[in-house]
Amino acid sequence: MYNEPMLKENALKDKVIVVTGGGSGLGKAMTNYFLELGADVVITSRNIDKLSSVKEELEQKTGGKVLPVQCDVRNYEEVENMLKATLQEFGKVDGLLNNAAGNFISPTERLSSNAFDTIIDIVLKGTKNCTLAFGKHWIDSKQQKATVLNIVTTYAWTGSAYVVPSATAKAGVLAMTRSLAVEWAKYGIRFNAIAPGPFPTKGAWDRLLPGDLKDKFDMKKKIPLRRVGEHQELANLAAYLMSDYSSYINGEVVTIDGGEWLQGAGEFNMLEAIPKEMWDMLEAMIRAKKS
Ligand code: HXC
Ligand code: NAP
């Protein structure tokens, strides 16, 4: 059942939502569900050909309306133009989903300064650029309510070796989410974040588990529920947080990872490896120490 859509029909009707990085992977999956729920969606990324073909595909599939806009989130002027194009087409915007990201695995000492900057610029500065441009617009236009949803990941708070620029940037995005949830609540703007664990996509897997790494490191083994996430599961959560059903949720980060990060964190979680039969012996040894 975890592949079933969750929200009521038309739960996002009359909403206009911008999804950065909406032409692939999780961004595309969330866009698809927003459309099914009645929203108009603007999808943005650097590659307009990809966006245009996704527009055709999703409009045909869902009957919704998609506006593809080329926009490199690293460039503030391009972000302002993307906002203008959105307003020109739809007259308003209700939601911003900061989903665009860049990432690859590397020992940090191998990174050039530009490589580190590239990830920070896409993830942290890109989220800042979109948030600032849209926030200024919402505040100036005195729009009653708006929602920003940021996609982070669980290493935003644990940190992670070998993806240090991404961890640094996602931590910044999480801090921005919580800070503005308070500061801009008075303007009716809500901020929340989602922290997904592994949800296989081509973009992420090509860069995080290249070649046979995906076979060597079976992600399922790191997850208490012993499976990776389904795109619809994430889309259900994102649609809820974008919708008015979550009107009282502000400043929250919702983890959706099957328990993965806690499995890595709990001091004695390694005892999962002890076979059931061994517990009688271990208990007897512990009890024997009492006398
Ligand atoms: C070391 C590298 C490198 C690598 C690039 N660089 N790849 N350094 N190892 N594998 C260096 C380059 O040499 C250059 O530095 C600098 O990084 C910028 O590279 P460009 O190729 O010029 O950048 P650009 O064309 O802007 O591409 C950005 C990118 C690329 C991040 C490198 O991978 C990309 O477009 N990614 C977008 C999609 C993506 O990453 N999706 C995955 C998200 S997954 P120099 O010094 O040579 O100029 C994710 C999951 C998180 O976030 C959690 C999972 C559980
Ligand atoms: P993806 O398909 O590679 O998505 C990344 C998107 O960002 C692409 O559509 C890409 O489009 C866009 N993008 C990259 N640089 C950009 C830039 N400078 N300007 C505008 N758009 C840019 O990977 P994904 O797995 O779906 O990731 C989506 C989000 O989920 C990311 O925030 C990622 O950190 C997060 N996440 C993913 C996982 C997972 O397991 N997949 C887990 C935790 C968090 P273009 O290349 O066309 O620009």
Tab-separated table of C-alpha atoms and ligand atoms in Angstrom:
chain	number	residue	atom	x	y	z
A	1	MET	CA	0.000	0.000	0.000
A	2	TYR	CA	2.917	2.356	0.362
A	3	ASN	CA	2.738	3.245	-3.327
A	4	GLU	CA	-0.767	4.650	-3.010
A	5	PRO	CA	-1.459	8.381	-3.329
A	6	MET	CA	-2.564	9.737	0.050
A	7	LEU	CA	-4.322	13.080	-0.157
A	8	LYS	CA	-7.899	13.881	-1.133
A	9	GLU	CA	-8.669	14.719	-4.743
A	10	ASN	CA	-8.048	18.431	-5.493
A	11	ALA	CA	-6.033	18.902	-2.289
A	12	LEU	CA	-3.777	21.350	-4.158
A	13	LYS	CA	-6.400	22.850	-6.467
A	14	ASP	CA	-5.777	26.529	-7.346
A	15	LYS	CA	-2.222	26.378	-6.006
A	16	VAL	CA	0.764	27.398	-8.100
A	17	ILE	CA	3.929	25.620	-7.034
A	18	VAL	CA	7.508	26.053	-8.263
A	19	VAL	CA	9.708	22.936	-8.095
A	20	THR	CA	13.422	23.554	-8.650
A	21	GLY	CA	15.069	20.533	-10.236
A	22	GLY	CA	11.549	19.434	-11.201
A	23	GLY	CA	12.633	17.688	-14.401
A	24	SER	CA	14.164	14.568	-12.891
A	25	GLY	CA	14.240	12.141	-9.983
A	26	LEU	CA	12.395	13.129	-6.831
A	27	GLY	CA	11.516	16.600	-8.147
A	28	LYS	CA	9.692	15.010	-11.066
A	29	ALA	CA	7.877	12.538	-8.794
A	30	MET	CA	6.680	15.338	-6.503
A	31	THR	CA	5.661	17.462	-9.511
A	32	ASN	CA	3.643	14.549	-10.884
A	33	TYR	CA	1.688	14.200	-7.635
A	34	PHE	CA	1.144	17.971	-7.229
A	35	LEU	CA	-0.383	17.945	-10.734
A	36	GLU	CA	-2.592	14.960	-9.892
A	37	LEU	CA	-3.843	16.934	-6.887
A	38	GLY	CA	-4.837	19.887	-9.063
A	39	ALA	CA	-1.888	22.290	-8.757
A	40	ASP	CA	-0.256	24.202	-11.606
A	41	VAL	CA	3.478	23.514	-11.457
A	42	VAL	CA	6.513	25.428	-12.693
A	43	ILE	CA	9.505	23.140	-13.176
A	44	THR	CA	12.976	24.643	-13.385
A	45	SER	CA	16.526	23.458	-13.975
A	46	ARG	CA	19.479	24.221	-16.245
A	47	ASN	CA	18.285	21.929	-19.047
A	48	ILE	CA	15.273	23.337	-20.926
A	49	ASP	CA	15.048	20.414	-23.393
A	50	LYS	CA	14.646	17.962	-20.528
A	51	LEU	CA	12.073	20.221	-18.845
A	52	SER	CA	10.065	20.613	-22.060
A	53	SER	CA	9.814	16.881	-22.598
A	54	VAL	CA	8.813	16.324	-18.945
A	55	LYS	CA	6.123	19.004	-19.413
A	56	GLU	CA	4.671	17.046	-22.363
A	57	GLU	CA	4.856	13.751	-20.479
A	58	LEU	CA	3.287	14.966	-17.224
A	59	GLU	CA	0.608	17.141	-18.814
A	60	GLN	CA	-0.514	14.183	-20.882
A	61	LYS	CA	-0.452	11.862	-17.889
A	62	THR	CA	-2.184	14.106	-15.348
A	63	GLY	CA	-4.158	16.659	-17.371
A	64	GLY	CA	-2.460	19.393	-15.296
A	65	LYS	CA	-0.560	22.481	-16.408
A	66	VAL	CA	3.246	22.655	-16.358
A	67	LEU	CA	5.439	25.658	-17.152
A	68	PRO	CA	9.075	24.747	-17.829
A	69	VAL	CA	11.571	27.553	-17.099
A	70	GLN	CA	15.313	27.368	-17.569
A	71	CYS	CA	16.999	28.696	-14.443
A	72	ASP	CA	20.343	28.066	-12.812
A	73	VAL	CA	19.573	28.585	-9.139
A	74	ARG	CA	23.131	29.799	-8.546
A	75	ASN	CA	22.334	33.000	-10.427
A	76	TYR	CA	20.034	35.461	-8.599
A	77	GLU	CA	19.051	37.290	-11.771
A	78	GLU	CA	17.931	34.032	-13.397
A	79	VAL	CA	15.900	33.231	-10.275
A	80	GLU	CA	14.210	36.655	-10.433
A	81	ASN	CA	13.405	36.040	-14.102
A	82	MET	CA	12.001	32.600	-13.267
A	83	LEU	CA	9.721	34.213	-10.655
A	84	LYS	CA	8.632	36.818	-13.253
A	85	ALA	CA	7.842	34.086	-15.784
A	86	THR	CA	5.777	32.259	-13.147
A	87	LEU	CA	3.774	35.380	-12.284
A	88	GLN	CA	3.307	36.232	-15.946
A	89	GLU	CA	1.855	32.775	-16.658
A	90	PHE	CA	-0.186	32.152	-13.510
A	91	GLY	CA	-0.590	35.584	-11.854
A	92	LYS	CA	0.574	34.296	-8.464
A	93	VAL	CA	2.709	31.682	-6.739
A	94	ASP	CA	1.782	29.805	-3.541
A	95	GLY	CA	4.598	27.344	-2.975
A	96	LEU	CA	8.326	26.990	-3.497
A	97	LEU	CA	9.939	23.555	-3.355
A	98	ASN	CA	13.715	23.934	-3.080
A	99	ASN	CA	14.726	20.540	-4.460
A	100	ALA	CA	17.589	21.279	-6.902
A	101	ALA	CA	20.924	19.931	-5.693
A	102	GLY	CA	24.419	18.937	-6.693
A	103	ASN	CA	26.485	16.253	-5.005
A	104	PHE	CA	29.169	13.601	-5.558
A	105	ILE	CA	31.283	11.414	-3.320
A	106	SER	CA	34.926	12.381	-2.843
A	107	PRO	CA	37.574	12.443	-0.136
A	108	THR	CA	37.510	16.115	0.838
A	109	GLU	CA	41.249	16.597	0.352
A	110	ARG	CA	40.797	15.711	-3.338
A	111	LEU	CA	38.351	18.582	-3.891
A	112	SER	CA	39.417	21.823	-5.547
A	113	SER	CA	38.124	24.984	-3.961
A	114	ASN	CA	35.815	25.365	-6.982
A	115	ALA	CA	34.439	21.829	-6.563
A	116	PHE	CA	33.495	22.573	-2.935
A	117	ASP	CA	31.995	25.935	-3.973
A	118	THR	CA	29.967	24.338	-6.772
A	119	ILE	CA	27.988	22.196	-4.325
A	120	ILE	CA	27.561	25.012	-1.796
A	121	ASP	CA	26.438	27.322	-4.608
A	122	ILE	CA	23.765	24.944	-5.939
A	123	VAL	CA	22.421	23.691	-2.619
A	124	LEU	CA	22.809	26.520	-0.120
A	125	LYS	CA	23.123	29.611	-2.295
A	126	GLY	CA	20.521	28.261	-4.749
A	127	THR	CA	18.029	27.720	-1.938
A	128	LYS	CA	18.882	31.171	-0.561
A	129	ASN	CA	18.416	32.796	-3.993
A	130	CYS	CA	14.976	31.271	-4.529
A	131	THR	CA	13.856	31.841	-0.952
A	132	LEU	CA	14.939	35.498	-0.942
A	133	ALA	CA	13.401	36.337	-4.322
A	134	PHE	CA	10.100	34.592	-3.565
A	135	GLY	CA	10.005	35.859	0.029
A	136	LYS	CA	10.484	39.485	-1.056
A	137	HIS	CA	7.704	39.042	-3.617
A	138	TRP	CA	5.298	37.540	-1.080
A	139	ILE	CA	6.045	40.224	1.500
A	140	ASP	CA	5.757	43.116	-0.999
A	141	SER	CA	2.550	41.787	-2.527
A	142	LYS	CA	1.034	41.150	0.921
A	143	GLN	CA	-0.018	37.665	-0.165
A	144	GLN	CA	-1.963	36.032	2.636
A	145	LYS	CA	-0.114	32.757	2.778
A	146	ALA	CA	2.719	30.919	1.117
A	147	THR	CA	4.773	27.795	1.747
A	148	VAL	CA	8.444	26.962	1.316
A	149	LEU	CA	9.504	23.336	1.458
A	150	ASN	CA	13.202	22.477	1.460
A	151	ILE	CA	14.628	19.055	0.638
A	152	VAL	CA	17.578	18.316	2.913
A	153	THR	CA	18.756	14.916	4.110
A	154	THR	CA	19.527	13.295	7.451
A	155	TYR	CA	23.231	14.190	7.342
A	156	ALA	CA	22.168	17.842	7.609
A	157	TRP	CA	22.438	17.212	11.381
A	158	THR	CA	24.680	14.147	11.656
A	159	GLY	CA	27.194	15.319	9.040
A	160	SER	CA	28.725	12.742	6.699
A	161	ALA	CA	32.194	11.877	5.515
A	162	TYR	CA	32.837	11.891	1.740
A	163	VAL	CA	29.979	14.288	0.946
A	164	VAL	CA	31.237	17.168	3.064
A	165	PRO	CA	30.201	20.069	0.784
A	166	SER	CA	26.677	18.640	0.538
A	167	ALA	CA	26.463	18.034	4.302
A	168	THR	CA	27.696	21.573	4.977
A	169	ALA	CA	25.196	23.063	2.541
A	170	LYS	CA	22.204	20.989	3.689
A	171	ALA	CA	22.954	21.950	7.311
A	172	GLY	CA	22.780	25.590	6.201
A	173	VAL	CA	19.471	24.974	4.455
A	174	LEU	CA	18.058	23.398	7.615
A	175	ALA	CA	19.179	26.417	9.680
A	176	MET	CA	17.571	28.724	7.116
A	177	THR	CA	14.325	26.708	7.286
A	178	ARG	CA	14.069	27.004	11.054
A	179	SER	CA	15.175	30.647	11.173
A	180	LEU	CA	12.725	31.938	8.575
A	181	ALA	CA	9.899	29.775	9.955
A	182	VAL	CA	9.960	32.202	12.873
A	183	GLU	CA	10.960	35.442	11.170
A	184	TRP	CA	8.526	35.294	8.236
A	185	ALA	CA	5.569	33.642	9.962
A	186	LYS	CA	4.168	37.136	10.488
A	187	TYR	CA	3.866	37.441	6.688
A	188	GLY	CA	2.000	34.131	6.477
A	189	ILE	CA	4.962	32.239	5.016
A	190	ARG	CA	5.511	28.726	6.402
A	191	PHE	CA	8.855	26.917	6.155
A	192	ASN	CA	9.357	23.179	6.490
A	193	ALA	CA	11.913	20.612	5.366
A	194	ILE	CA	11.966	16.948	4.445
A	195	ALA	CA	14.992	14.781	5.209
A	196	PRO	CA	14.857	11.722	2.948
A	197	GLY	CA	17.047	8.672	3.363
A	198	PRO	CA	17.861	6.649	0.240
A	199	PHE	CA	15.305	6.968	-2.589
A	200	PRO	CA	17.027	5.584	-5.698
A	201	THR	CA	17.262	8.093	-8.584
A	202	LYS	CA	19.629	8.151	-11.532
A	203	GLY	CA	21.026	11.576	-10.564
A	204	ALA	CA	21.934	10.523	-7.036
A	205	TRP	CA	22.983	6.923	-7.707
A	206	ASP	CA	25.329	7.870	-10.603
A	207	ARG	CA	27.191	10.243	-8.301
A	208	LEU	CA	26.945	8.547	-4.901
A	209	LEU	CA	27.139	4.852	-5.813
A	210	PRO	CA	28.979	4.727	-9.182
A	211	GLY	CA	29.931	1.449	-10.853
A	212	ASP	CA	29.653	-1.595	-8.632
A	213	LEU	CA	29.534	0.447	-5.393
A	214	LYS	CA	25.754	-0.032	-5.482
A	215	ASP	CA	26.285	-3.796	-5.210
A	216	LYS	CA	29.124	-3.564	-2.683
A	217	PHE	CA	27.146	-1.300	-0.345
A	218	ASP	CA	23.602	-2.587	-0.229
A	219	MET	CA	21.716	0.463	1.103
A	220	LYS	CA	18.875	-1.767	2.341
A	221	LYS	CA	21.148	-3.289	4.987
A	222	LYS	CA	21.619	0.153	6.586
A	223	ILE	CA	17.880	0.567	7.033
A	224	PRO	CA	15.879	-1.047	9.870
A	225	LEU	CA	12.884	-1.478	7.547
A	226	ARG	CA	15.219	-3.228	5.065
A	227	ARG	CA	14.075	-1.343	1.994
A	228	VAL	CA	14.661	1.956	0.213
A	229	GLY	CA	11.983	4.612	-0.156
A	230	GLU	CA	9.317	4.680	-2.851
A	231	HIS	CA	8.994	7.986	-4.720
A	232	GLN	CA	5.243	8.129	-4.011
A	233	GLU	CA	5.946	7.954	-0.271
A	234	LEU	CA	8.026	11.114	-0.521
A	235	ALA	CA	5.500	12.754	-2.855
A	236	ASN	CA	2.707	12.050	-0.321
A	237	LEU	CA	4.658	13.815	2.427
A	238	ALA	CA	5.653	16.742	0.199
A	239	ALA	CA	2.079	17.252	-1.001
A	240	TYR	CA	0.822	17.238	2.590
A	241	LEU	CA	3.421	19.801	3.686
A	242	MET	CA	2.593	21.986	0.661
A	243	SER	CA	-1.141	21.756	1.272
A	244	ASP	CA	-3.381	23.646	3.663
A	245	TYR	CA	-3.829	20.417	5.670
A	246	SER	CA	-0.462	21.193	7.262
A	247	SER	CA	-1.282	24.857	7.996
A	248	TYR	CA	-0.119	24.577	11.622
A	249	ILE	CA	3.181	22.856	10.830
A	250	ASN	CA	5.973	25.414	10.635
A	251	GLY	CA	9.722	25.043	11.170
A	252	GLU	CA	9.578	21.250	11.132
A	253	VAL	CA	11.935	18.803	9.467
A	254	VAL	CA	10.307	15.464	8.740
A	255	THR	CA	12.618	12.484	8.369
A	256	ILE	CA	11.559	9.785	5.906
A	257	ASP	CA	14.306	7.172	5.943
A	258	GLY	CA	12.948	3.891	7.353
A	259	GLY	CA	14.910	4.547	10.559
A	260	GLU	CA	18.274	4.655	8.775
A	261	TRP	CA	20.053	7.468	10.594
A	262	LEU	CA	19.022	6.202	14.023
A	263	GLN	CA	20.345	2.750	13.188
A	264	GLY	CA	23.712	4.361	12.524
A	265	ALA	CA	23.519	6.419	15.726
A	266	GLY	CA	22.287	4.159	18.583
A	267	GLU	CA	25.167	2.981	20.785
A	268	PHE	CA	24.108	-0.676	20.952
A	269	ASN	CA	22.326	-1.010	17.637
A	270	MET	CA	25.082	-3.382	16.518
A	271	LEU	CA	23.490	-6.034	18.753
A	272	GLU	CA	21.006	-6.540	15.936
A	273	ALA	CA	23.677	-8.963	14.669
A	274	ILE	CA	23.254	-11.297	17.706
A	275	PRO	CA	21.207	-14.393	16.754
A	276	LYS	CA	18.072	-14.983	18.836
A	277	GLU	CA	19.435	-18.276	20.256
A	278	MET	CA	22.409	-16.498	21.795
A	279	TRP	CA	20.320	-14.301	24.088
A	280	ASP	CA	19.705	-17.135	26.621
A	281	MET	CA	23.445	-17.548	27.061
A	282	LEU	CA	24.108	-13.797	27.253
A	283	GLU	CA	21.352	-13.324	29.826
A	284	ALA	CA	22.745	-16.152	31.928
A	285	MET	CA	26.222	-14.603	31.825
A	286	ILE	CA	24.896	-11.209	32.919
A	287	ARG	CA	22.777	-12.714	35.737
A	288	ALA	CA	25.719	-14.809	36.945
A	289	LYS	CA	27.732	-11.650	37.631
A	290	LYS	CA	25.171	-10.591	40.288
A	291	SER	CA	26.422	-13.110	42.789
B	1	HXC	C1	36.046	15.771	-7.742
B	1	HXC	C2	34.749	17.047	-9.165
B	1	HXC	C3	33.957	15.918	-9.470
B	1	HXC	C4	34.270	14.669	-8.846
B	1	HXC	C5	33.184	17.612	-10.568
B	1	HXC	N1	34.243	18.065	-9.885
B	1	HXC	N2	32.984	16.310	-10.340
B	1	HXC	N3	35.763	16.976	-8.307
B	1	HXC	N4	35.323	14.645	-7.987
B	1	HXC	N5	33.568	13.559	-9.068
B	1	HXC	C6	34.790	19.427	-9.873
B	1	HXC	C7	35.191	19.919	-11.266
B	1	HXC	O1	36.478	19.465	-11.642
B	1	HXC	C8	35.139	21.432	-11.051
B	1	HXC	O2	36.253	21.899	-10.327
B	1	HXC	C9	33.948	21.594	-10.123
B	1	HXC	O3	33.784	20.346	-9.468
B	1	HXC	C10	32.678	21.942	-10.871
B	1	HXC	O4	32.433	20.916	-11.829
B	1	HXC	P1	31.619	21.185	-13.163
B	1	HXC	O5	31.475	19.887	-13.861
B	1	HXC	O6	32.205	22.335	-13.905
B	1	HXC	O7	30.249	21.723	-12.532
B	1	HXC	P2	28.782	21.727	-13.085
B	1	HXC	O8	28.739	21.528	-14.579
B	1	HXC	O9	28.159	22.942	-12.507
B	1	HXC	O10	28.122	20.405	-12.450
B	1	HXC	C11	27.809	20.329	-11.076
B	1	HXC	C12	28.020	18.920	-10.490
B	1	HXC	C13	27.295	17.849	-11.365
B	1	HXC	C14	27.519	18.943	-9.065
B	1	HXC	C15	29.519	18.604	-10.502
B	1	HXC	O11	27.464	16.560	-10.782
B	1	HXC	C16	25.835	18.131	-11.484
B	1	HXC	O12	25.411	18.821	-12.433
B	1	HXC	N6	24.991	17.637	-10.541
B	1	HXC	C17	23.534	17.912	-10.504
B	1	HXC	C18	22.707	16.738	-10.099
B	1	HXC	C19	23.159	16.033	-8.849
B	1	HXC	O13	24.275	16.189	-8.374
B	1	HXC	N7	22.238	15.179	-8.320
B	1	HXC	C20	22.520	14.359	-7.169
B	1	HXC	C21	21.856	14.921	-5.965
B	1	HXC	S1	21.863	13.650	-4.793
B	1	HXC	P3	37.554	22.584	-11.047
B	1	HXC	O14	38.419	22.984	-9.908
B	1	HXC	O15	38.141	21.501	-11.909
B	1	HXC	O16	37.016	23.740	-11.836
B	1	HXC	C22	21.823	14.244	-3.264
B	1	HXC	C23	21.504	13.139	-2.268
B	1	HXC	C24	21.819	13.494	-0.855
B	1	HXC	O17	22.001	15.386	-3.017
B	1	HXC	C25	21.557	12.392	0.159
B	1	HXC	C26	21.605	10.958	-0.244
B	1	HXC	C27	21.154	9.997	0.842
B	2	NAP	P1	18.513	14.570	-9.326
B	2	NAP	O1	17.525	13.902	-10.203
B	2	NAP	O2	19.920	14.664	-9.798
B	2	NAP	O3	17.951	16.005	-8.997
B	2	NAP	C1	18.705	17.162	-8.903
B	2	NAP	C2	18.029	18.224	-9.741
B	2	NAP	O4	18.638	19.479	-9.507
B	2	NAP	C3	18.121	17.936	-11.240
B	2	NAP	O5	16.834	18.023	-11.812
B	2	NAP	C4	19.012	19.049	-11.772
B	2	NAP	O6	18.593	19.446	-13.081
B	2	NAP	C5	18.780	20.150	-10.749
B	2	NAP	N1	19.907	21.066	-10.654
B	2	NAP	C6	21.198	20.766	-10.378
B	2	NAP	N2	21.949	21.868	-10.397
B	2	NAP	C7	21.106	22.898	-10.670
B	2	NAP	C8	21.295	24.292	-10.796
B	2	NAP	N3	22.493	24.864	-10.662
B	2	NAP	N4	20.211	25.072	-11.083
B	2	NAP	C9	18.992	24.487	-11.218
B	2	NAP	N5	18.759	23.181	-11.099
B	2	NAP	C10	19.813	22.399	-10.831
B	2	NAP	O7	18.563	13.875	-7.886
B	2	NAP	P2	17.430	13.510	-6.815
B	2	NAP	O8	17.876	12.279	-6.167
B	2	NAP	O9	16.093	13.566	-7.430
B	2	NAP	O10	17.577	14.698	-5.763
B	2	NAP	C11	16.529	15.605	-5.508
B	2	NAP	C12	16.686	16.192	-4.116
B	2	NAP	O11	16.540	15.173	-3.144
B	2	NAP	C13	18.019	16.854	-3.836
B	2	NAP	O12	17.822	17.999	-3.025
B	2	NAP	C14	18.766	15.805	-3.058
B	2	NAP	O13	19.765	16.348	-2.243
B	2	NAP	C15	17.619	15.246	-2.242
B	2	NAP	N6	17.840	13.914	-1.675
B	2	NAP	C16	17.862	12.826	-2.490
B	2	NAP	C17	18.023	11.567	-1.922
B	2	NAP	C18	17.997	10.323	-2.758
B	2	NAP	O14	18.204	9.244	-2.212
B	2	NAP	N7	17.733	10.405	-4.047
B	2	NAP	C19	18.178	11.449	-0.546
B	2	NAP	C20	18.163	12.591	0.250
B	2	NAP	C21	17.979	13.825	-0.328
B	2	NAP	P3	19.605	19.958	-14.221
B	2	NAP	O15	20.775	19.054	-14.210
B	2	NAP	O16	18.767	19.874	-15.461
B	2	NAP	O17	19.947	21.375	-13.881
